mmCIF file with all atom_site columns, C-alpha atoms in Angstrom:
data_model
loop_
_atom_site.group_PDB
_atom_site.id
_atom_site.type_symbol
_atom_site.label_atom_id
_atom_site.label_alt_id
_atom_site.label_comp_id
_atom_site.label_asym_id
_atom_site.label_entity_id
_atom_site.label_seq_id
_atom_site.pdbx_PDB_ins_code
_atom_site.Cartn_x
_atom_site.Cartn_y
_atom_site.Cartn_z
_atom_site.occupancy
_atom_site.B_iso_or_equiv
_atom_site.pdbx_formal_charge
_atom_site.auth_seq_id
_atom_site.auth_comp_id
_atom_site.auth_asym_id
_atom_site.auth_atom_id
_atom_site.pdbx_PDB_model_num
ATOM 1   C CA . UNK A 1 1   ? 173.108 94.506  92.341 1.00 0.00 ? 1   UNK A CA 1
ATOM 2   C CA . UNK A 1 2   ? 169.995 93.738  90.333 1.00 0.00 ? 2   UNK A CA 1
ATOM 3   C CA . UNK A 1 3   ? 168.851 90.112  90.856 1.00 0.00 ? 3   UNK A CA 1
ATOM 4   C CA . UNK A 1 4   ? 168.818 88.928  87.236 1.00 0.00 ? 4   UNK A CA 1
ATOM 5   C CA . UNK A 1 5   ? 170.129 85.550  86.149 1.00 0.00 ? 5   UNK A CA 1
ATOM 6   C CA . UNK A 1 6   ? 168.779 85.061  82.623 1.00 0.00 ? 6   UNK A CA 1
ATOM 7   C CA . UNK A 1 7   ? 167.049 86.716  79.703 1.00 0.00 ? 7   UNK A CA 1
ATOM 8   C CA . UNK A 1 8   ? 163.542 86.175  81.121 1.00 0.00 ? 8   UNK A CA 1
ATOM 9   C CA . UNK A 1 9   ? 164.567 87.639  84.486 1.00 0.00 ? 9   UNK A CA 1
ATOM 10  C CA . UNK A 1 10  ? 166.040 90.612  82.667 1.00 0.00 ? 10  UNK A CA 1
ATOM 11  C CA . UNK A 1 11  ? 162.770 91.252  80.830 1.00 0.00 ? 11  UNK A CA 1
ATOM 12  C CA . UNK A 1 12  ? 160.723 90.901  84.019 1.00 0.00 ? 12  UNK A CA 1
ATOM 13  C CA . UNK A 1 13  ? 163.039 93.193  85.991 1.00 0.00 ? 13  UNK A CA 1
ATOM 14  C CA . UNK A 1 14  ? 162.911 95.843  83.260 1.00 0.00 ? 14  UNK A CA 1
ATOM 15  C CA . UNK A 1 15  ? 159.118 95.662  83.161 1.00 0.00 ? 15  UNK A CA 1
ATOM 16  C CA . UNK A 1 16  ? 158.928 96.031  86.965 1.00 0.00 ? 16  UNK A CA 1
ATOM 17  C CA . UNK A 1 17  ? 161.340 98.891  87.405 1.00 0.00 ? 17  UNK A CA 1
ATOM 18  C CA . UNK A 1 18  ? 159.856 102.285 88.198 1.00 0.00 ? 18  UNK A CA 1
ATOM 19  C CA . UNK A 1 19  ? 163.171 104.039 87.574 1.00 0.00 ? 19  UNK A CA 1
ATOM 20  C CA . UNK A 1 20  ? 165.054 104.745 84.392 1.00 0.00 ? 20  UNK A CA 1
ATOM 21  C CA . UNK A 1 21  ? 166.752 102.159 82.205 1.00 0.00 ? 21  UNK A CA 1
ATOM 22  C CA . UNK A 1 22  ? 169.985 104.043 82.932 1.00 0.00 ? 22  UNK A CA 1
ATOM 23  C CA . UNK A 1 23  ? 169.601 103.527 86.690 1.00 0.00 ? 23  UNK A CA 1
ATOM 24  C CA . UNK A 1 24  ? 168.760 99.866  86.131 1.00 0.00 ? 24  UNK A CA 1
ATOM 25  C CA . UNK A 1 25  ? 171.830 99.318  83.935 1.00 0.00 ? 25  UNK A CA 1
ATOM 26  C CA . UNK A 1 26  ? 174.120 101.116 86.373 1.00 0.00 ? 26  UNK A CA 1
ATOM 27  C CA . UNK A 1 27  ? 172.994 98.772  89.141 1.00 0.00 ? 27  UNK A CA 1
ATOM 28  C CA . UNK A 1 28  ? 173.332 95.717  86.933 1.00 0.00 ? 28  UNK A CA 1
ATOM 29  C CA . UNK A 1 29  ? 176.814 96.432  85.562 1.00 0.00 ? 29  UNK A CA 1
ATOM 30  C CA . UNK A 1 30  ? 178.096 98.471  88.545 1.00 0.00 ? 30  UNK A CA 1
ATOM 31  C CA . UNK A 1 31  ? 179.316 101.264 86.285 1.00 0.00 ? 31  UNK A CA 1
ATOM 32  C CA . UNK A 1 32  ? 178.109 104.740 85.314 1.00 0.00 ? 32  UNK A CA 1
ATOM 33  C CA . UNK A 1 33  ? 176.266 104.703 81.972 1.00 0.00 ? 33  UNK A CA 1
ATOM 34  C CA . UNK A 1 34  ? 176.667 107.340 79.265 1.00 0.00 ? 34  UNK A CA 1
ATOM 35  C CA . UNK A 1 35  ? 174.893 107.770 75.948 1.00 0.00 ? 35  UNK A CA 1
ATOM 36  C CA . UNK A 1 36  ? 176.899 107.802 72.759 1.00 0.00 ? 36  UNK A CA 1
ATOM 37  C CA . UNK A 1 37  ? 174.531 109.465 70.310 1.00 0.00 ? 37  UNK A CA 1
ATOM 38  C CA . UNK A 1 38  ? 174.911 107.896 66.881 1.00 0.00 ? 38  UNK A CA 1
ATOM 39  C CA . UNK A 1 39  ? 172.257 109.896 65.074 1.00 0.00 ? 39  UNK A CA 1
ATOM 40  C CA . UNK A 1 40  ? 169.963 112.933 65.498 1.00 0.00 ? 40  UNK A CA 1
ATOM 41  C CA . UNK A 1 41  ? 167.572 114.172 62.844 1.00 0.00 ? 41  UNK A CA 1
ATOM 42  C CA . UNK A 1 42  ? 164.410 116.210 62.713 1.00 0.00 ? 42  UNK A CA 1
ATOM 43  C CA . UNK A 1 43  ? 161.551 114.456 60.948 1.00 0.00 ? 43  UNK A CA 1
ATOM 44  C CA . UNK A 1 44  ? 157.858 115.168 60.475 1.00 0.00 ? 44  UNK A CA 1
ATOM 45  C CA . UNK A 1 45  ? 155.090 113.140 62.067 1.00 0.00 ? 45  UNK A CA 1
ATOM 46  C CA . UNK A 1 46  ? 153.007 111.006 59.748 1.00 0.00 ? 46  UNK A CA 1
ATOM 47  C CA . UNK A 1 47  ? 149.240 110.760 59.916 1.00 0.00 ? 47  UNK A CA 1
ATOM 48  C CA . UNK A 1 48  ? 147.827 108.431 62.583 1.00 0.00 ? 48  UNK A CA 1
ATOM 49  C CA . UNK A 1 49  ? 151.062 108.081 64.568 1.00 0.00 ? 49  UNK A CA 1
ATOM 50  C CA . UNK A 1 50  ? 151.236 106.430 68.038 1.00 0.00 ? 50  UNK A CA 1
ATOM 51  C CA . UNK A 1 51  ? 152.403 109.707 69.631 1.00 0.00 ? 51  UNK A CA 1
ATOM 52  C CA . UNK A 1 52  ? 149.058 111.318 68.778 1.00 0.00 ? 52  UNK A CA 1
ATOM 53  C CA . UNK A 1 53  ? 150.550 114.416 67.172 1.00 0.00 ? 53  UNK A CA 1
ATOM 54  C CA . UNK A 1 54  ? 149.325 116.196 64.078 1.00 0.00 ? 54  UNK A CA 1
ATOM 55  C CA . UNK A 1 55  ? 150.710 115.200 60.721 1.00 0.00 ? 55  UNK A CA 1
ATOM 56  C CA . UNK A 1 56  ? 153.769 117.298 59.913 1.00 0.00 ? 56  UNK A CA 1
ATOM 57  C CA . UNK A 1 57  ? 154.628 118.133 63.540 1.00 0.00 ? 57  UNK A CA 1
ATOM 58  C CA . UNK A 1 58  ? 158.409 118.114 64.118 1.00 0.00 ? 58  UNK A CA 1
ATOM 59  C CA . UNK A 1 59  ? 159.853 115.077 65.869 1.00 0.00 ? 59  UNK A CA 1
ATOM 60  C CA . UNK A 1 60  ? 163.419 114.308 66.856 1.00 0.00 ? 60  UNK A CA 1
ATOM 61  C CA . UNK A 1 61  ? 164.627 110.866 65.790 1.00 0.00 ? 61  UNK A CA 1
ATOM 62  C CA . UNK A 1 62  ? 167.615 109.788 67.859 1.00 0.00 ? 62  UNK A CA 1
ATOM 63  C CA . UNK A 1 63  ? 169.784 106.697 67.966 1.00 0.00 ? 63  UNK A CA 1
ATOM 64  C CA . UNK A 1 64  ? 172.205 106.146 70.830 1.00 0.00 ? 64  UNK A CA 1
ATOM 65  C CA . UNK A 1 65  ? 174.246 103.428 72.437 1.00 0.00 ? 65  UNK A CA 1
ATOM 66  C CA . UNK A 1 66  ? 174.270 103.175 76.224 1.00 0.00 ? 66  UNK A CA 1
ATOM 67  C CA . UNK A 1 67  ? 177.824 102.393 77.280 1.00 0.00 ? 67  UNK A CA 1
ATOM 68  C CA . UNK A 1 68  ? 179.872 102.009 80.416 1.00 0.00 ? 68  UNK A CA 1
ATOM 69  C CA . UNK A 1 69  ? 181.653 105.299 81.158 1.00 0.00 ? 69  UNK A CA 1
ATOM 70  C CA . UNK A 1 70  ? 184.908 103.560 82.183 1.00 0.00 ? 70  UNK A CA 1
ATOM 71  C CA . UNK A 1 71  ? 184.805 100.355 80.150 1.00 0.00 ? 71  UNK A CA 1
ATOM 72  C CA . UNK A 1 72  ? 183.333 101.816 76.961 1.00 0.00 ? 72  UNK A CA 1
ATOM 73  C CA . UNK A 1 73  ? 181.381 98.562  76.659 1.00 0.00 ? 73  UNK A CA 1
ATOM 74  C CA . UNK A 1 74  ? 178.064 98.908  74.787 1.00 0.00 ? 74  UNK A CA 1
ATOM 75  C CA . UNK A 1 75  ? 175.105 97.446  76.679 1.00 0.00 ? 75  UNK A CA 1
ATOM 76  C CA . UNK A 1 76  ? 171.991 98.821  74.960 1.00 0.00 ? 76  UNK A CA 1
ATOM 77  C CA . UNK A 1 77  ? 171.270 100.300 71.565 1.00 0.00 ? 77  UNK A CA 1
ATOM 78  C CA . UNK A 1 78  ? 168.200 102.564 71.547 1.00 0.00 ? 78  UNK A CA 1
ATOM 79  C CA . UNK A 1 79  ? 166.212 104.441 68.940 1.00 0.00 ? 79  UNK A CA 1
ATOM 80  C CA . UNK A 1 80  ? 163.795 107.155 70.000 1.00 0.00 ? 80  UNK A CA 1
ATOM 81  C CA . UNK A 1 81  ? 161.204 109.383 68.379 1.00 0.00 ? 81  UNK A CA 1
ATOM 82  C CA . UNK A 1 82  ? 160.611 112.455 70.538 1.00 0.00 ? 82  UNK A CA 1
ATOM 83  C CA . UNK A 1 83  ? 157.875 115.096 70.393 1.00 0.00 ? 83  UNK A CA 1
ATOM 84  C CA . UNK A 1 84  ? 160.111 118.113 70.948 1.00 0.00 ? 84  UNK A CA 1
ATOM 85  C CA . UNK A 1 85  ? 157.146 120.489 71.214 1.00 0.00 ? 85  UNK A CA 1
ATOM 86  C CA . UNK A 1 86  ? 155.846 118.662 74.310 1.00 0.00 ? 86  UNK A CA 1
ATOM 87  C CA . UNK A 1 87  ? 159.072 118.960 76.274 1.00 0.00 ? 87  UNK A CA 1
ATOM 88  C CA . UNK A 1 88  ? 160.911 121.993 77.657 1.00 0.00 ? 88  UNK A CA 1
ATOM 89  C CA . UNK A 1 89  ? 163.098 123.852 75.170 1.00 0.00 ? 89  UNK A CA 1
ATOM 90  C CA . UNK A 1 90  ? 166.376 122.790 76.782 1.00 0.00 ? 90  UNK A CA 1
ATOM 91  C CA . UNK A 1 91  ? 165.570 119.069 76.637 1.00 0.00 ? 91  UNK A CA 1
ATOM 92  C CA . UNK A 1 92  ? 166.466 118.583 72.983 1.00 0.00 ? 92  UNK A CA 1
ATOM 93  C CA . UNK A 1 93  ? 169.598 120.684 73.354 1.00 0.00 ? 93  UNK A CA 1
ATOM 94  C CA . UNK A 1 94  ? 170.822 118.605 76.319 1.00 0.00 ? 94  UNK A CA 1
ATOM 95  C CA . UNK A 1 95  ? 170.292 115.385 74.365 1.00 0.00 ? 95  UNK A CA 1
ATOM 96  C CA . UNK A 1 96  ? 172.147 116.669 71.336 1.00 0.00 ? 96  UNK A CA 1
ATOM 97  C CA . UNK A 1 97  ? 175.094 118.235 73.150 1.00 0.00 ? 97  UNK A CA 1
ATOM 98  C CA . UNK A 1 98  ? 175.652 116.011 76.188 1.00 0.00 ? 98  UNK A CA 1
ATOM 99  C CA . UNK A 1 99  ? 176.337 112.395 77.011 1.00 0.00 ? 99  UNK A CA 1
ATOM 100 C CA . UNK A 1 100 ? 173.459 111.856 79.425 1.00 0.00 ? 100 UNK A CA 1
ATOM 101 C CA . UNK A 1 101 ? 170.908 109.190 78.475 1.00 0.00 ? 101 UNK A CA 1
ATOM 102 C CA . UNK A 1 102 ? 167.280 110.275 78.012 1.00 0.00 ? 102 UNK A CA 1
ATOM 103 C CA . UNK A 1 103 ? 166.208 109.083 81.471 1.00 0.00 ? 103 UNK A CA 1
ATOM 104 C CA . UNK A 1 104 ? 168.879 111.134 83.203 1.00 0.00 ? 104 UNK A CA 1
ATOM 105 C CA . UNK A 1 105 ? 167.944 114.257 81.194 1.00 0.00 ? 105 UNK A CA 1
ATOM 106 C CA . UNK A 1 106 ? 164.279 113.763 82.104 1.00 0.00 ? 106 UNK A CA 1
ATOM 107 C CA . UNK A 1 107 ? 165.243 113.479 85.786 1.00 0.00 ? 107 UNK A CA 1
ATOM 108 C CA . UNK A 1 108 ? 167.512 116.557 85.641 1.00 0.00 ? 108 UNK A CA 1
ATOM 109 C CA . UNK A 1 109 ? 164.708 118.607 84.141 1.00 0.00 ? 109 UNK A CA 1
ATOM 110 C CA . UNK A 1 110 ? 162.154 117.324 86.653 1.00 0.00 ? 110 UNK A CA 1
ATOM 111 C CA . UNK A 1 111 ? 159.960 115.694 83.997 1.00 0.00 ? 111 UNK A CA 1
ATOM 112 C CA . UNK A 1 112 ? 157.970 112.829 85.489 1.00 0.00 ? 112 UNK A CA 1
ATOM 113 C CA . UNK A 1 113 ? 157.074 110.092 83.017 1.00 0.00 ? 113 UNK A CA 1
ATOM 114 C CA . UNK A 1 114 ? 155.385 106.729 82.987 1.00 0.00 ? 114 UNK A CA 1
ATOM 115 C CA . UNK A 1 115 ? 156.264 103.877 80.640 1.00 0.00 ? 115 UNK A CA 1
ATOM 116 C CA . UNK A 1 116 ? 153.571 102.221 78.503 1.00 0.00 ? 116 UNK A CA 1
ATOM 117 C CA . UNK A 1 117 ? 154.552 99.078  76.623 1.00 0.00 ? 117 UNK A CA 1
ATOM 118 C CA . UNK A 1 118 ? 153.718 99.129  72.926 1.00 0.00 ? 118 UNK A CA 1
ATOM 119 C CA . UNK A 1 119 ? 154.860 95.611  72.076 1.00 0.00 ? 119 UNK A CA 1
ATOM 120 C CA . UNK A 1 120 ? 157.823 94.187  70.269 1.00 0.00 ? 120 UNK A CA 1
ATOM 121 C CA . UNK A 1 121 ? 159.875 96.399  67.951 1.00 0.00 ? 121 UNK A CA 1
ATOM 122 C CA . UNK A 1 122 ? 158.548 96.730  64.412 1.00 0.00 ? 122 UNK A CA 1
ATOM 123 C CA . UNK A 1 123 ? 161.910 96.055  62.841 1.00 0.00 ? 123 UNK A CA 1
ATOM 124 C CA . UNK A 1 124 ? 165.639 95.698  63.226 1.00 0.00 ? 124 UNK A CA 1
ATOM 125 C CA . UNK A 1 125 ? 168.037 98.409  64.404 1.00 0.00 ? 125 UNK A CA 1
ATOM 126 C CA . UNK A 1 126 ? 169.079 101.072 61.898 1.00 0.00 ? 126 UNK A CA 1
ATOM 127 C CA . UNK A 1 127 ? 171.339 99.562  59.226 1.00 0.00 ? 127 UNK A CA 1
ATOM 128 C CA . UNK A 1 128 ? 174.285 101.790 60.205 1.00 0.00 ? 128 UNK A CA 1
ATOM 129 C CA . UNK A 1 129 ? 174.091 100.997 63.938 1.00 0.00 ? 129 UNK A CA 1
ATOM 130 C CA . UNK A 1 130 ? 176.587 98.084  64.157 1.00 0.00 ? 130 UNK A CA 1
ATOM 131 C CA . UNK A 1 131 ? 173.859 96.231  66.088 1.00 0.00 ? 131 UNK A CA 1
ATOM 132 C CA . UNK A 1 132 ? 172.159 93.189  64.634 1.00 0.00 ? 132 UNK A CA 1
ATOM 133 C CA . UNK A 1 133 ? 169.200 91.245  65.918 1.00 0.00 ? 133 UNK A CA 1
ATOM 134 C CA . UNK A 1 134 ? 171.388 88.190  66.547 1.00 0.00 ? 134 UNK A CA 1
ATOM 135 C CA . UNK A 1 135 ? 173.672 90.047  69.006 1.00 0.00 ? 135 UNK A CA 1
ATOM 136 C CA . UNK A 1 136 ? 170.730 91.042  71.224 1.00 0.00 ? 136 UNK A CA 1
ATOM 137 C CA . UNK A 1 137 ? 169.334 89.357  74.312 1.00 0.00 ? 137 UNK A CA 1
ATOM 138 C CA . UNK A 1 138 ? 165.978 91.039  73.999 1.00 0.00 ? 138 UNK A CA 1
ATOM 139 C CA . UNK A 1 139 ? 164.254 94.020  72.445 1.00 0.00 ? 139 UNK A CA 1
ATOM 140 C CA . UNK A 1 140 ? 161.291 96.095  73.517 1.00 0.00 ? 140 UNK A CA 1
ATOM 141 C CA . UNK A 1 141 ? 159.391 99.249  72.598 1.00 0.00 ? 141 UNK A CA 1
ATOM 142 C CA . UNK A 1 142 ? 157.515 101.585 74.883 1.00 0.00 ? 142 UNK A CA 1
ATOM 143 C CA . UNK A 1 143 ? 155.967 105.018 74.957 1.00 0.00 ? 143 UNK A CA 1
ATOM 144 C CA . UNK A 1 144 ? 156.856 107.566 77.635 1.00 0.00 ? 144 UNK A CA 1
ATOM 145 C CA . UNK A 1 145 ? 154.016 109.788 78.777 1.00 0.00 ? 145 UNK A CA 1
ATOM 146 C CA . UNK A 1 146 ? 154.138 112.914 80.907 1.00 0.00 ? 146 UNK A CA 1
ATOM 147 C CA . UNK A 1 147 ? 150.867 114.125 82.415 1.00 0.00 ? 147 UNK A CA 1
ATOM 148 C CA . UNK A 1 148 ? 149.042 111.504 80.309 1.00 0.00 ? 148 UNK A CA 1
ATOM 149 C CA . UNK A 1 149 ? 150.507 112.997 77.123 1.00 0.00 ? 149 UNK A CA 1
ATOM 150 C CA . UNK A 1 150 ? 152.825 110.906 74.910 1.00 0.00 ? 150 UNK A CA 1
ATOM 151 C CA . UNK A 1 151 ? 156.270 112.521 74.630 1.00 0.00 ? 151 UNK A CA 1
ATOM 152 C CA . UNK A 1 152 ? 158.346 109.800 72.975 1.00 0.00 ? 152 UNK A CA 1
ATOM 153 C CA . UNK A 1 153 ? 158.586 106.217 71.809 1.00 0.00 ? 153 UNK A CA 1
ATOM 154 C CA . UNK A 1 154 ? 161.755 104.305 72.624 1.00 0.00 ? 154 UNK A CA 1
ATOM 155 C CA . UNK A 1 155 ? 162.899 101.005 71.168 1.00 0.00 ? 155 UNK A CA 1
ATOM 156 C CA . UNK A 1 156 ? 165.755 99.260  72.962 1.00 0.00 ? 156 UNK A CA 1
ATOM 157 C CA . UNK A 1 157 ? 167.940 96.315  72.027 1.00 0.00 ? 157 UNK A CA 1
ATOM 158 C CA . UNK A 1 158 ? 169.736 94.840  75.061 1.00 0.00 ? 158 UNK A CA 1
ATOM 159 C CA . UNK A 1 159 ? 173.042 93.463  73.871 1.00 0.00 ? 159 UNK A CA 1
ATOM 160 C CA . UNK A 1 160 ? 174.677 90.121  74.668 1.00 0.00 ? 160 UNK A CA 1
ATOM 161 C CA . UNK A 1 161 ? 177.477 92.045  76.434 1.00 0.00 ? 161 UNK A CA 1
ATOM 162 C CA . UNK A 1 162 ? 175.125 91.934  79.443 1.00 0.00 ? 162 UNK A CA 1
ATOM 163 C CA . UNK A 1 163 ? 175.342 88.142  79.726 1.00 0.00 ? 163 UNK A CA 1
ATOM 164 C CA . UNK A 1 164 ? 178.315 88.109  82.172 1.00 0.00 ? 164 UNK A CA 1
ATOM 165 C CA . UNK A 1 165 ? 176.369 90.407  84.526 1.00 0.00 ? 165 UNK A CA 1
ATOM 166 C CA . UNK A 1 166 ? 173.323 88.162  84.435 1.00 0.00 ? 166 UNK A CA 1
ATOM 167 C CA . UNK A 1 167 ? 175.300 85.170  85.596 1.00 0.00 ? 167 UNK A CA 1
ATOM 168 C CA . UNK A 1 168 ? 176.894 87.173  88.441 1.00 0.00 ? 168 UNK A CA 1
ATOM 169 C CA . UNK A 1 169 ? 173.535 88.092  89.963 1.00 0.00 ? 169 UNK A CA 1
#
């Protein structure tokens, strides 16, 4: 069990963890977590982007909900922008065809990453996500780097469905 009793503890615990968000959630809610991908699309990088890729380079934009495998309860909504050219070929395919969250796919493929905070999210979740700012406990954005090279930016909205687990800790 993760010792978290309120929103501030949740933020601090997430910032401290050296593991994946998936592992953290599984400990918190005592249930296996799966990713329900809501959206995948290839986009082109714009000039001066935080991933430090050339303008026009292909990126994968993904939106997914992290849910309990048994309960089906949604705990986190996440949007990611991924530099597909900086990751092994099979990475994108696994994300698009499986139900494993990004952290689990990175672990399976042996890709070591570090998390660099990039501040609060720039905006609200995608309009078609069924997630609104007012049903979130907290939101954060960070960049994942592998070998000091940015590979993706992830924005997460932790949903109020986590509240019962905070009070149990």
